[in-house]
mmCIF file of C-alpha atoms in Angstrom:
data_model
loop_
_atom_site.group_PDB
_atom_site.id
_atom_site.type_symbol
_atom_site.label_atom_id
_atom_site.label_comp_id
_atom_site.label_asym_id
_atom_site.label_seq_id
_atom_site.Cartn_x
_atom_site.Cartn_y
_atom_site.Cartn_z
ATOM 1 C CA UNK A 23 -80.549 -21.549 -14.511
ATOM 2 C CA UNK A 24 -82.402 -21.705 -17.987
ATOM 3 C CA UNK A 25 -80.401 -23.044 -20.946
ATOM 4 C CA UNK A 26 -80.611 -21.645 -24.436
ATOM 5 C CA UNK A 27 -81.305 -24.226 -27.084
ATOM 6 C CA UNK A 28 -81.732 -23.587 -30.752
ATOM 7 C CA UNK A 29 -84.165 -25.865 -32.407
ATOM 8 C CA UNK A 30 -85.434 -26.022 -35.978
ATOM 9 C CA UNK A 31 -89.142 -25.964 -36.677
ATOM 10 C CA UNK A 32 -89.366 -28.144 -39.634
ATOM 11 C CA UNK A 33 -92.734 -27.320 -41.384
ATOM 12 C CA UNK A 34 -94.135 -29.489 -44.112
ATOM 13 C CA UNK A 35 -94.532 -28.449 -47.826
ATOM 14 C CA UNK A 36 -92.701 -25.677 -49.759
ATOM 15 C CA UNK A 37 -95.198 -22.977 -48.885
ATOM 16 C CA UNK A 38 -93.368 -19.864 -48.140
ATOM 17 C CA UNK A 39 -93.959 -17.841 -45.063
ATOM 18 C CA UNK A 40 -92.475 -14.613 -44.053
ATOM 19 C CA UNK A 41 -88.971 -14.402 -42.475
ATOM 20 C CA UNK A 42 -89.204 -14.244 -38.610
ATOM 21 C CA UNK A 43 -87.700 -11.380 -36.781
ATOM 22 C CA UNK A 44 -86.098 -13.952 -34.539
ATOM 23 C CA UNK A 45 -84.116 -15.557 -37.092
ATOM 24 C CA UNK A 46 -80.613 -16.407 -36.182
ATOM 25 C CA UNK A 47 -78.462 -14.861 -38.855
ATOM 26 C CA UNK A 48 -75.601 -17.432 -38.523
ATOM 27 C CA UNK A 49 -77.850 -20.311 -39.106
ATOM 28 C CA UNK A 50 -78.564 -20.946 -42.938
ATOM 29 C CA UNK A 51 -82.129 -21.328 -44.121
ATOM 30 C CA UNK A 52 -83.227 -24.940 -45.073
ATOM 31 C CA UNK A 53 -85.222 -25.823 -48.067
ATOM 32 C CA UNK A 54 -87.809 -27.184 -45.773
ATOM 33 C CA UNK A 55 -88.311 -24.100 -44.036
ATOM 34 C CA UNK A 56 -87.024 -21.307 -41.782
ATOM 35 C CA UNK A 57 -84.734 -21.869 -38.867
ATOM 36 C CA UNK A 58 -86.070 -20.147 -35.884
ATOM 37 C CA UNK A 59 -84.457 -19.770 -32.374
ATOM 38 C CA UNK A 60 -86.534 -21.522 -29.770
ATOM 39 C CA UNK A 61 -86.106 -20.818 -25.831
ATOM 40 C CA UNK A 62 -86.731 -24.197 -24.208
ATOM 41 C CA UNK A 63 -86.676 -24.474 -20.213
ATOM 42 C CA UNK A 64 -83.936 -26.857 -18.903
ATOM 43 C CA UNK A 65 -84.941 -30.080 -17.421
ATOM 44 C CA UNK A 66 -85.304 -29.702 -13.729
ATOM 45 C CA UNK A 67 -83.614 -33.068 -12.992
ATOM 46 C CA UNK A 68 -80.359 -32.270 -15.307
ATOM 47 C CA UNK A 69 -77.561 -30.779 -13.393
ATOM 48 C CA UNK A 70 -76.503 -27.107 -13.793
ATOM 49 C CA UNK A 71 -73.265 -26.580 -15.619
ATOM 50 C CA UNK A 72 -70.391 -25.642 -13.427
ATOM 51 C CA UNK A 73 -69.569 -21.869 -13.495
ATOM 52 C CA UNK A 74 -65.868 -20.764 -13.572
ATOM 53 C CA UNK A 75 -66.528 -17.985 -11.133
ATOM 54 C CA UNK A 76 -67.821 -20.513 -8.516
ATOM 55 C CA UNK A 77 -64.894 -22.824 -8.941
ATOM 56 C CA UNK A 78 -62.537 -19.859 -8.309
ATOM 57 C CA UNK A 79 -64.527 -19.095 -5.182
ATOM 58 C CA UNK A 80 -63.968 -22.588 -3.915
ATOM 59 C CA UNK A 81 -60.442 -22.495 -4.480
ATOM 60 C CA UNK A 82 -60.036 -19.142 -2.653
ATOM 61 C CA UNK A 83 -62.008 -20.439 0.256
ATOM 62 C CA UNK A 84 -59.498 -23.479 0.359
ATOM 63 C CA UNK A 85 -56.482 -21.232 0.665
ATOM 64 C CA UNK A 86 -56.809 -20.170 4.277
ATOM 65 C CA UNK A 87 -57.223 -23.919 5.261
ATOM 66 C CA UNK A 88 -53.956 -24.643 3.677
ATOM 67 C CA UNK A 89 -52.290 -21.878 5.300
ATOM 68 C CA UNK A 90 -53.433 -22.917 8.670
ATOM 69 C CA UNK A 91 -52.260 -26.445 7.954
ATOM 70 C CA UNK A 92 -48.785 -25.165 6.978
ATOM 71 C CA UNK A 93 -48.571 -23.172 10.087
ATOM 72 C CA UNK A 94 -49.567 -25.937 12.375
ATOM 73 C CA UNK A 95 -46.867 -28.142 10.629
ATOM 74 C CA UNK A 96 -44.257 -25.528 11.304
ATOM 75 C CA UNK A 97 -45.200 -25.100 14.967
ATOM 76 C CA UNK A 98 -45.287 -28.950 15.459
ATOM 77 C CA UNK A 99 -41.934 -29.403 13.826
ATOM 78 C CA UNK A 100 -40.494 -26.358 15.891
ATOM 79 C CA UNK A 101 -41.477 -27.897 19.323
ATOM 80 C CA UNK A 102 -40.518 -31.350 18.202
ATOM 81 C CA UNK A 103 -37.125 -30.384 17.250
ATOM 82 C CA UNK A 104 -36.838 -28.065 20.506
ATOM 83 C CA UNK A 105 -38.038 -30.906 22.591
ATOM 84 C CA UNK A 106 -35.489 -33.455 21.147
ATOM 85 C CA UNK A 107 -32.607 -30.912 21.376
ATOM 86 C CA UNK A 108 -33.609 -29.956 24.897
ATOM 87 C CA UNK A 109 -33.540 -33.562 26.074
ATOM 88 C CA UNK A 110 -30.763 -34.799 23.926
ATOM 89 C CA UNK A 111 -27.898 -34.541 26.559
ATOM 90 C CA UNK A 112 -29.855 -36.646 28.976
ATOM 91 C CA UNK A 113 -29.434 -39.915 26.593
ATOM 92 C CA UNK A 114 -26.485 -41.693 25.214
ATOM 93 C CA UNK A 115 -22.791 -42.037 26.525
ATOM 94 C CA UNK A 116 -20.908 -38.695 26.852
ATOM 95 C CA UNK A 117 -17.169 -39.210 26.956
ATOM 96 C CA UNK A 118 -16.587 -35.782 28.642
ATOM 97 C CA UNK A 119 -18.593 -37.070 31.670
ATOM 98 C CA UNK A 120 -16.327 -40.222 31.863
ATOM 99 C CA UNK A 121 -12.737 -39.258 32.164
ATOM 100 C CA UNK A 122 -10.792 -39.074 35.593
ATOM 101 C CA UNK A 123 -7.178 -38.365 36.242
ATOM 102 C CA UNK A 124 -7.079 -37.949 39.978
ATOM 103 C CA UNK A 125 -7.736 -40.269 42.755
ATOM 104 C CA UNK A 126 -7.772 -40.275 46.675
ATOM 105 C CA UNK A 127 -3.860 -40.584 47.008
ATOM 106 C CA UNK A 128 -3.675 -37.175 45.258
ATOM 107 C CA UNK A 129 -5.299 -35.657 48.325
ATOM 108 C CA UNK A 130 -3.563 -37.649 51.007
ATOM 109 C CA UNK A 131 -6.467 -40.031 51.414
ATOM 110 C CA UNK A 132 -6.684 -43.887 51.891
ATOM 111 C CA UNK A 133 -9.428 -45.346 49.968
ATOM 112 C CA UNK A 134 -10.913 -48.286 47.959
ATOM 113 C CA UNK A 135 -12.916 -48.371 44.912
ATOM 114 C CA UNK A 136 -16.214 -50.187 45.640
ATOM 115 C CA UNK A 137 -19.130 -51.385 43.476
ATOM 116 C CA UNK A 138 -22.782 -51.615 44.070
ATOM 117 C CA UNK A 139 -26.276 -51.037 42.281
ATOM 118 C CA UNK A 140 -28.710 -48.146 42.339
ATOM 119 C CA UNK A 141 -31.995 -48.738 43.792
ATOM 120 C CA UNK A 142 -33.305 -49.470 40.310
ATOM 121 C CA UNK A 143 -30.289 -51.743 39.425
ATOM 122 C CA UNK A 144 -28.022 -49.401 37.626
ATOM 123 C CA UNK A 145 -24.519 -50.391 38.495
ATOM 124 C CA UNK A 146 -22.415 -47.838 40.181
ATOM 125 C CA UNK A 147 -18.814 -47.210 41.115
ATOM 126 C CA UNK A 148 -17.424 -45.314 44.268
ATOM 127 C CA UNK A 149 -14.634 -44.764 46.678
ATOM 128 C CA UNK A 150 -14.859 -45.606 50.211
ATOM 129 C CA UNK A 151 -12.671 -43.166 52.184
ATOM 130 C CA UNK A 152 -12.455 -44.035 55.919
ATOM 131 C CA UNK A 153 -12.486 -41.224 58.507
ATOM 132 C CA UNK A 154 -9.348 -40.417 60.444
ATOM 133 C CA UNK A 155 -9.761 -41.985 63.891
ATOM 134 C CA UNK A 156 -13.296 -42.981 65.256
ATOM 135 C CA UNK A 157 -16.033 -41.845 62.670
ATOM 136 C CA UNK A 158 -18.591 -39.538 63.787
ATOM 137 C CA UNK A 159 -20.869 -40.683 60.933
ATOM 138 C CA UNK A 160 -20.826 -41.230 56.999
ATOM 139 C CA UNK A 161 -21.336 -38.912 54.362
ATOM 140 C CA UNK A 162 -22.555 -39.691 50.809
ATOM 141 C CA UNK A 163 -21.285 -37.128 48.275
ATOM 142 C CA UNK A 164 -22.633 -36.609 44.954
ATOM 143 C CA UNK A 165 -21.251 -34.433 42.157
ATOM 144 C CA UNK A 166 -22.990 -32.196 39.651
ATOM 145 C CA UNK A 167 -23.775 -32.971 36.122
ATOM 146 C CA UNK A 168 -20.771 -33.154 33.559
ATOM 147 C CA UNK A 169 -18.472 -34.067 36.427
ATOM 148 C CA UNK A 170 -17.314 -37.283 38.106
ATOM 149 C CA UNK A 171 -16.451 -38.160 41.841
ATOM 150 C CA UNK A 172 -12.949 -36.924 41.389
ATOM 151 C CA UNK A 173 -14.148 -33.343 41.565
ATOM 152 C CA UNK A 174 -15.482 -34.047 45.111
ATOM 153 C CA UNK A 175 -12.178 -35.208 46.385
ATOM 154 C CA UNK A 176 -11.400 -31.670 48.055
ATOM 155 C CA UNK A 177 -14.626 -31.877 49.869
ATOM 156 C CA UNK A 178 -14.102 -35.478 50.893
ATOM 157 C CA UNK A 179 -10.659 -34.512 52.254
ATOM 158 C CA UNK A 180 -11.949 -32.138 54.980
ATOM 159 C CA UNK A 181 -14.884 -34.453 55.793
ATOM 160 C CA UNK A 182 -12.567 -37.323 56.285
ATOM 161 C CA UNK A 183 -10.042 -35.189 58.459
ATOM 162 C CA UNK A 184 -13.171 -33.929 60.135
ATOM 163 C CA UNK A 185 -13.924 -37.379 61.525
ATOM 164 C CA UNK A 186 -16.448 -38.797 58.710
ATOM 165 C CA UNK A 187 -16.291 -41.813 56.567
ATOM 166 C CA UNK A 188 -17.070 -40.671 52.954
ATOM 167 C CA UNK A 189 -18.500 -42.593 50.021
ATOM 168 C CA UNK A 190 -17.620 -40.490 46.906
ATOM 169 C CA UNK A 191 -19.843 -41.992 44.095
ATOM 170 C CA UNK A 192 -20.124 -41.432 40.212
ATOM 171 C CA UNK A 193 -23.815 -40.857 39.458
ATOM 172 C CA UNK A 194 -25.175 -42.909 36.622
ATOM 173 C CA UNK A 195 -23.841 -42.002 33.229
ATOM 174 C CA UNK A 196 -20.858 -40.504 34.707
ATOM 175 C CA UNK A 197 -17.337 -41.609 35.651
ATOM 176 C CA UNK A 198 -17.168 -45.310 36.022
ATOM 177 C CA UNK A 199 -20.804 -45.921 36.676
ATOM 178 C CA UNK A 200 -23.303 -47.384 34.280
ATOM 179 C CA UNK A 201 -26.516 -46.114 32.853
ATOM 180 C CA UNK A 202 -27.219 -44.147 29.633
ATOM 181 C CA UNK A 203 -30.111 -42.146 31.025
ATOM 182 C CA UNK A 204 -29.643 -39.106 33.415
ATOM 183 C CA UNK A 205 -32.160 -36.670 34.739
ATOM 184 C CA UNK A 206 -32.311 -33.387 36.542
ATOM 185 C CA UNK A 207 -31.969 -35.339 39.830
ATOM 186 C CA UNK A 208 -34.860 -37.633 39.921
ATOM 187 C CA UNK A 209 -32.884 -40.897 38.831
ATOM 188 C CA UNK A 210 -29.992 -39.789 40.698
ATOM 189 C CA UNK A 211 -32.013 -39.823 43.914
ATOM 190 C CA UNK A 212 -32.104 -43.746 43.267
ATOM 191 C CA UNK A 213 -28.047 -43.695 43.210
ATOM 192 C CA UNK A 214 -27.944 -42.103 46.476
ATOM 193 C CA UNK A 215 -30.391 -44.556 48.001
ATOM 194 C CA UNK A 216 -28.196 -47.413 46.537
ATOM 195 C CA UNK A 217 -25.320 -46.014 48.318
ATOM 196 C CA UNK A 218 -27.031 -45.808 51.513
ATOM 197 C CA UNK A 219 -27.819 -49.479 51.026
ATOM 198 C CA UNK A 220 -24.214 -50.226 50.340
ATOM 199 C CA UNK A 221 -23.112 -48.706 53.536
ATOM 200 C CA UNK A 222 -25.525 -50.736 55.394
ATOM 201 C CA UNK A 223 -24.315 -53.796 53.683
ATOM 202 C CA UNK A 224 -20.742 -53.137 55.240
ATOM 203 C CA UNK A 225 -22.347 -53.676 58.594
ATOM 204 C CA UNK A 226 -22.141 -50.111 59.357
ATOM 205 C CA UNK A 227 -24.910 -48.729 61.411
ATOM 206 C CA UNK A 228 -23.376 -45.175 61.766
ATOM 207 C CA UNK A 229 -25.462 -42.094 61.095
ATOM 208 C CA UNK A 230 -25.607 -41.191 57.419
ATOM 209 C CA UNK A 231 -25.832 -37.572 55.897
ATOM 210 C CA UNK A 232 -25.530 -36.575 52.203
ATOM 211 C CA UNK A 233 -23.664 -33.658 50.499
ATOM 212 C CA UNK A 234 -24.663 -32.866 46.904
ATOM 213 C CA UNK A 235 -23.666 -30.345 44.332
ATOM 214 C CA UNK A 236 -26.067 -28.966 41.822
ATOM 215 C CA UNK A 237 -28.274 -31.710 40.454
ATOM 216 C CA UNK A 238 -26.517 -34.087 43.036
ATOM 217 C CA UNK A 239 -28.016 -31.543 45.661
ATOM 218 C CA UNK A 240 -31.506 -31.924 44.164
ATOM 219 C CA UNK A 241 -30.906 -35.765 44.360
ATOM 220 C CA UNK A 242 -29.811 -35.572 47.986
ATOM 221 C CA UNK A 243 -33.161 -33.678 48.854
ATOM 222 C CA UNK A 244 -35.397 -36.280 47.041
ATOM 223 C CA UNK A 245 -33.537 -39.144 48.649
ATOM 224 C CA UNK A 246 -33.796 -37.477 52.172
ATOM 225 C CA UNK A 247 -37.599 -37.228 51.565
ATOM 226 C CA UNK A 248 -37.849 -40.950 50.663
ATOM 227 C CA UNK A 249 -35.422 -42.340 53.382
ATOM 228 C CA UNK A 250 -35.657 -41.747 57.015
ATOM 229 C CA UNK A 251 -32.166 -43.194 57.425
ATOM 230 C CA UNK A 252 -30.642 -39.911 55.984
ATOM 231 C CA UNK A 253 -30.213 -37.707 58.881
ATOM 232 C CA UNK A 254 -28.984 -34.439 57.403
ATOM 233 C CA UNK A 255 -28.627 -33.007 54.059
ATOM 234 C CA UNK A 256 -26.078 -30.406 52.688
ATOM 235 C CA UNK A 257 -27.581 -29.079 49.238
ATOM 236 C CA UNK A 258 -24.965 -26.991 47.435
ATOM 237 C CA UNK A 259 -26.371 -25.108 44.321
ATOM 238 C CA UNK A 260 -29.854 -26.919 44.503
ATOM 239 C CA UNK A 261 -32.487 -25.608 41.975
ATOM 240 C CA UNK A 262 -36.176 -25.658 42.498
ATOM 241 C CA UNK A 263 -36.996 -26.823 38.967
ATOM 242 C CA UNK A 264 -35.144 -27.778 35.753
ATOM 243 C CA UNK A 265 -37.065 -25.152 33.847
ATOM 244 C CA UNK A 266 -35.722 -22.574 36.383
ATOM 245 C CA UNK A 267 -32.198 -23.533 35.317
ATOM 246 C CA UNK A 268 -32.838 -23.479 31.596
ATOM 247 C CA UNK A 269 -34.555 -20.055 31.804
ATOM 248 C CA UNK A 270 -31.714 -18.466 34.035
ATOM 249 C CA UNK A 271 -28.979 -19.726 31.634
ATOM 250 C CA UNK A 272 -31.020 -18.511 28.576
ATOM 251 C CA UNK A 273 -31.468 -14.986 30.338
ATOM 252 C CA UNK A 274 -27.763 -14.635 31.240
ATOM 253 C CA UNK A 275 -26.524 -15.286 27.521
ATOM 254 C CA UNK A 276 -29.224 -13.203 26.045
ATOM 255 C CA UNK A 277 -28.045 -10.258 28.087
ATOM 256 C CA UNK A 278 -24.334 -10.993 27.701
ATOM 257 C CA UNK A 279 -23.121 -8.645 24.725
ATOM 258 C CA UNK A 280 -20.405 -11.200 23.953
ATOM 259 C CA UNK A 281 -22.971 -13.837 23.036
ATOM 260 C CA UNK A 282 -22.723 -14.186 19.155
ATOM 261 C CA UNK A 283 -25.806 -14.235 16.804
ATOM 262 C CA UNK A 284 -26.347 -17.830 16.534
ATOM 263 C CA UNK A 285 -25.900 -18.434 20.331
ATOM 264 C CA UNK A 286 -28.311 -15.837 20.996
ATOM 265 C CA UNK A 287 -30.970 -17.142 18.335
ATOM 266 C CA UNK A 288 -30.642 -20.674 20.043
ATOM 267 C CA UNK A 289 -31.275 -19.231 23.573
ATOM 268 C CA UNK A 290 -33.959 -17.125 22.408
ATOM 269 C CA UNK A 291 -35.710 -19.910 20.698
ATOM 270 C CA UNK A 292 -35.324 -22.144 24.047
ATOM 271 C CA UNK A 293 -36.929 -19.385 25.907
ATOM 272 C CA UNK A 294 -40.417 -19.585 23.758
ATOM 273 C CA UNK A 295 -43.349 -20.615 25.810
ATOM 274 C CA UNK A 296 -44.130 -24.328 25.691
ATOM 275 C CA UNK A 297 -40.413 -25.356 25.126
ATOM 276 C CA UNK A 298 -39.843 -26.915 28.565
ATOM 277 C CA UNK A 299 -43.144 -28.969 28.104
ATOM 278 C CA UNK A 300 -42.112 -30.289 24.831
ATOM 279 C CA UNK A 301 -38.729 -31.267 26.325
ATOM 280 C CA UNK A 302 -40.542 -33.120 29.088
ATOM 281 C CA UNK A 303 -42.638 -34.857 26.365
ATOM 282 C CA UNK A 304 -39.696 -35.756 24.344
ATOM 283 C CA UNK A 305 -37.859 -37.195 27.569
ATOM 284 C CA UNK A 306 -41.034 -39.160 28.261
ATOM 285 C CA UNK A 307 -41.224 -40.647 24.917
ATOM 286 C CA UNK A 308 -37.547 -41.779 24.988
ATOM 287 C CA UNK A 309 -37.494 -42.831 28.764
ATOM 288 C CA UNK A 310 -40.837 -43.486 29.886
ATOM 289 C CA UNK A 311 -40.469 -41.080 32.636
ATOM 290 C CA UNK A 312 -42.595 -37.886 33.011
ATOM 291 C CA UNK A 313 -40.738 -35.057 34.484
ATOM 292 C CA UNK A 314 -43.390 -32.665 34.466
ATOM 293 C CA UNK A 315 -43.967 -29.177 32.680
ATOM 294 C CA UNK A 316 -41.208 -27.716 35.106
ATOM 295 C CA UNK A 317 -38.668 -30.488 34.130
ATOM 296 C CA UNK A 318 -38.665 -31.875 37.624
ATOM 297 C CA UNK A 319 -39.534 -29.825 40.635
ATOM 298 C CA UNK A 320 -37.674 -30.444 43.922
ATOM 299 C CA UNK A 321 -40.260 -28.274 45.951
ATOM 300 C CA UNK A 322 -42.566 -31.128 46.702
ATOM 301 C CA UNK A 323 -39.788 -33.306 48.250
ATOM 302 C CA UNK A 324 -38.149 -30.482 49.945
ATOM 303 C CA UNK A 325 -41.451 -29.877 51.743
ATOM 304 C CA UNK A 326 -41.364 -33.475 53.106
ATOM 305 C CA UNK A 327 -37.726 -33.448 54.344
ATOM 306 C CA UNK A 328 -37.781 -33.642 58.272
ATOM 307 C CA UNK A 329 -34.066 -33.543 58.960
ATOM 308 C CA UNK A 330 -31.937 -30.686 59.180
ATOM 309 C CA UNK A 331 -30.862 -28.993 55.866
ATOM 310 C CA UNK A 332 -28.027 -26.817 54.946
ATOM 311 C CA UNK A 333 -28.330 -24.933 51.550
ATOM 312 C CA UNK A 334 -25.177 -23.303 50.143
ATOM 313 C CA UNK A 335 -25.521 -20.673 47.355
ATOM 314 C CA UNK A 336 -22.902 -18.748 45.392
ATOM 315 C CA UNK A 337 -23.146 -14.971 45.726
ATOM 316 C CA UNK A 338 -22.423 -14.609 41.939
ATOM 317 C CA UNK A 339 -24.335 -17.743 40.648
ATOM 318 C CA UNK A 340 -26.184 -16.830 37.606
ATOM 319 C CA UNK A 341 -27.249 -20.564 36.934
ATOM 320 C CA UNK A 342 -28.948 -20.984 40.183
ATOM 321 C CA UNK A 343 -29.399 -17.468 41.911
ATOM 322 C CA UNK A 344 -29.566 -17.203 45.640
ATOM 323 C CA UNK A 345 -33.229 -16.378 45.471
ATOM 324 C CA UNK A 346 -33.902 -19.913 44.326
ATOM 325 C CA UNK A 347 -32.012 -21.319 47.237
ATOM 326 C CA UNK A 348 -34.456 -19.136 49.353
ATOM 327 C CA UNK A 349 -37.377 -20.468 47.484
ATOM 328 C CA UNK A 350 -36.428 -24.034 48.589
ATOM 329 C CA UNK A 351 -35.535 -22.857 51.987
ATOM 330 C CA UNK A 352 -38.886 -21.501 52.497
ATOM 331 C CA UNK A 353 -40.728 -24.849 51.933
ATOM 332 C CA UNK A 354 -38.393 -26.885 54.366
ATOM 333 C CA UNK A 355 -40.351 -27.559 57.503
ATOM 334 C CA UNK A 356 -39.246 -26.590 60.856
ATOM 335 C CA UNK A 357 -36.440 -24.371 62.070
ATOM 336 C CA UNK A 358 -33.463 -26.778 61.435
ATOM 337 C CA UNK A 359 -32.585 -25.420 58.269
ATOM 338 C CA UNK A 360 -29.954 -22.869 57.340
ATOM 339 C CA UNK A 361 -28.790 -20.722 54.094
ATOM 340 C CA UNK A 362 -25.147 -19.840 53.570
ATOM 341 C CA UNK A 363 -24.105 -17.500 50.731
ATOM 342 C CA UNK A 364 -20.393 -17.861 49.836
ATOM 343 C CA UNK A 365 -19.123 -14.411 48.635
ATOM 344 C CA UNK A 366 -17.849 -14.146 45.147
ATOM 345 C CA UNK A 367 -18.613 -17.689 44.262
ATOM 346 C CA UNK A 368 -20.503 -18.826 41.019
ATOM 347 C CA UNK A 369 -22.018 -22.252 40.387
ATOM 348 C CA UNK A 370 -20.002 -25.214 41.293
ATOM 349 C CA UNK A 371 -17.132 -22.952 42.746
ATOM 350 C CA UNK A 372 -18.547 -22.414 46.283
ATOM 351 C CA UNK A 373 -15.654 -24.654 48.001
ATOM 352 C CA UNK A 374 -12.903 -23.284 45.815
ATOM 353 C CA UNK A 375 -14.096 -19.591 46.297
ATOM 354 C CA UNK A 376 -13.800 -19.947 50.056
ATOM 355 C CA UNK A 377 -12.440 -23.414 51.203
ATOM 356 C CA UNK A 378 -12.067 -22.517 54.949
ATOM 357 C CA UNK A 379 -15.499 -20.966 55.233
ATOM 358 C CA UNK A 380 -17.051 -23.701 53.434
ATOM 359 C CA UNK A 381 -15.368 -26.570 55.411
ATOM 360 C CA UNK A 382 -16.043 -25.002 58.711
ATOM 361 C CA UNK A 383 -19.702 -24.322 58.024
ATOM 362 C CA UNK A 384 -20.312 -27.879 56.616
ATOM 363 C CA UNK A 385 -18.421 -29.568 59.602
ATOM 364 C CA UNK A 386 -20.241 -27.494 62.093
ATOM 365 C CA UNK A 387 -23.587 -28.259 60.668
ATOM 366 C CA UNK A 388 -22.857 -32.093 60.647
ATOM 367 C CA UNK A 389 -21.481 -32.111 64.125
ATOM 368 C CA UNK A 390 -24.980 -30.401 65.224
ATOM 369 C CA UNK A 391 -27.170 -32.504 63.121
ATOM 370 C CA UNK A 392 -25.963 -36.091 63.508
ATOM 371 C CA UNK A 393 -24.940 -37.838 66.494
ATOM 372 C CA UNK A 394 -24.271 -41.460 67.490
#
């Protein structure tokens, strides 16, 4: 850009000349001559002055970048908080998972409290409940999350009277067992393997089966895939993935007209794409264990189980619908697999909804599957 500069042409002497037509009116005449405006080219090495309009354009171009950064920050915060909240219950000590007010004597059973370690060293507590008469085998029974071994006592009672020794254990973080980290069944499989080792430490070589409920059922399938000493599995309410459970629970409450606004908003947010992956990452950062984007899938383990498997599902189970049990059934090898659907039962109520059907089905399966 050319700069306009005003310079004075200072002539010598007092001779008068005519007034220039280019005279700048606001510049006074000098006694030495006339003042005339002169256009002088700017120095090519001098920087051009900044232009206000150009600055404005640069600011306007910066605004979209600031907006994208703000959006990215909000997204990161959302998934960070969602991941943290989604995994929060898997850490720490929860008093509601600890209390017990019943024992074997309340169900007419003889028993002793025993202690042993999980495969990874977590201290565990259990009841050893001997069979009535000569035992046909031993059954390790594992409760669902948010429960303790006492809720398994009704199942233990029919197993003991049916001729089986029972080891009813508190999974880690529950009841009287140690541990401050739980999982959708991966870590709990180590508890079951520790229970198997305890049975062998008693000098007992009888055949061993496992009966688990909910995440205890998932743990049972994983343990059976790892140990050839487990000869049969009863998986009551097992789910293909942890993500499936989260999605089915969210779907239920979002469609329930009784769900209030805030709870509905919470479940809506939890169903956003990527929340399960964020939960898995948050769990990894806090535990060092990566559950995968599906929050643990039991399918690979179920496909490696080579022993008889009985799957049990509640007809009205909206946490783990029966089609999810069929999905697991489809990947188990061979033809020594069964699925029993308990009428009118929801999750965790399969025994109480039909105790006679449940007991007879389980005992018949075990009698066929494990023999001395």
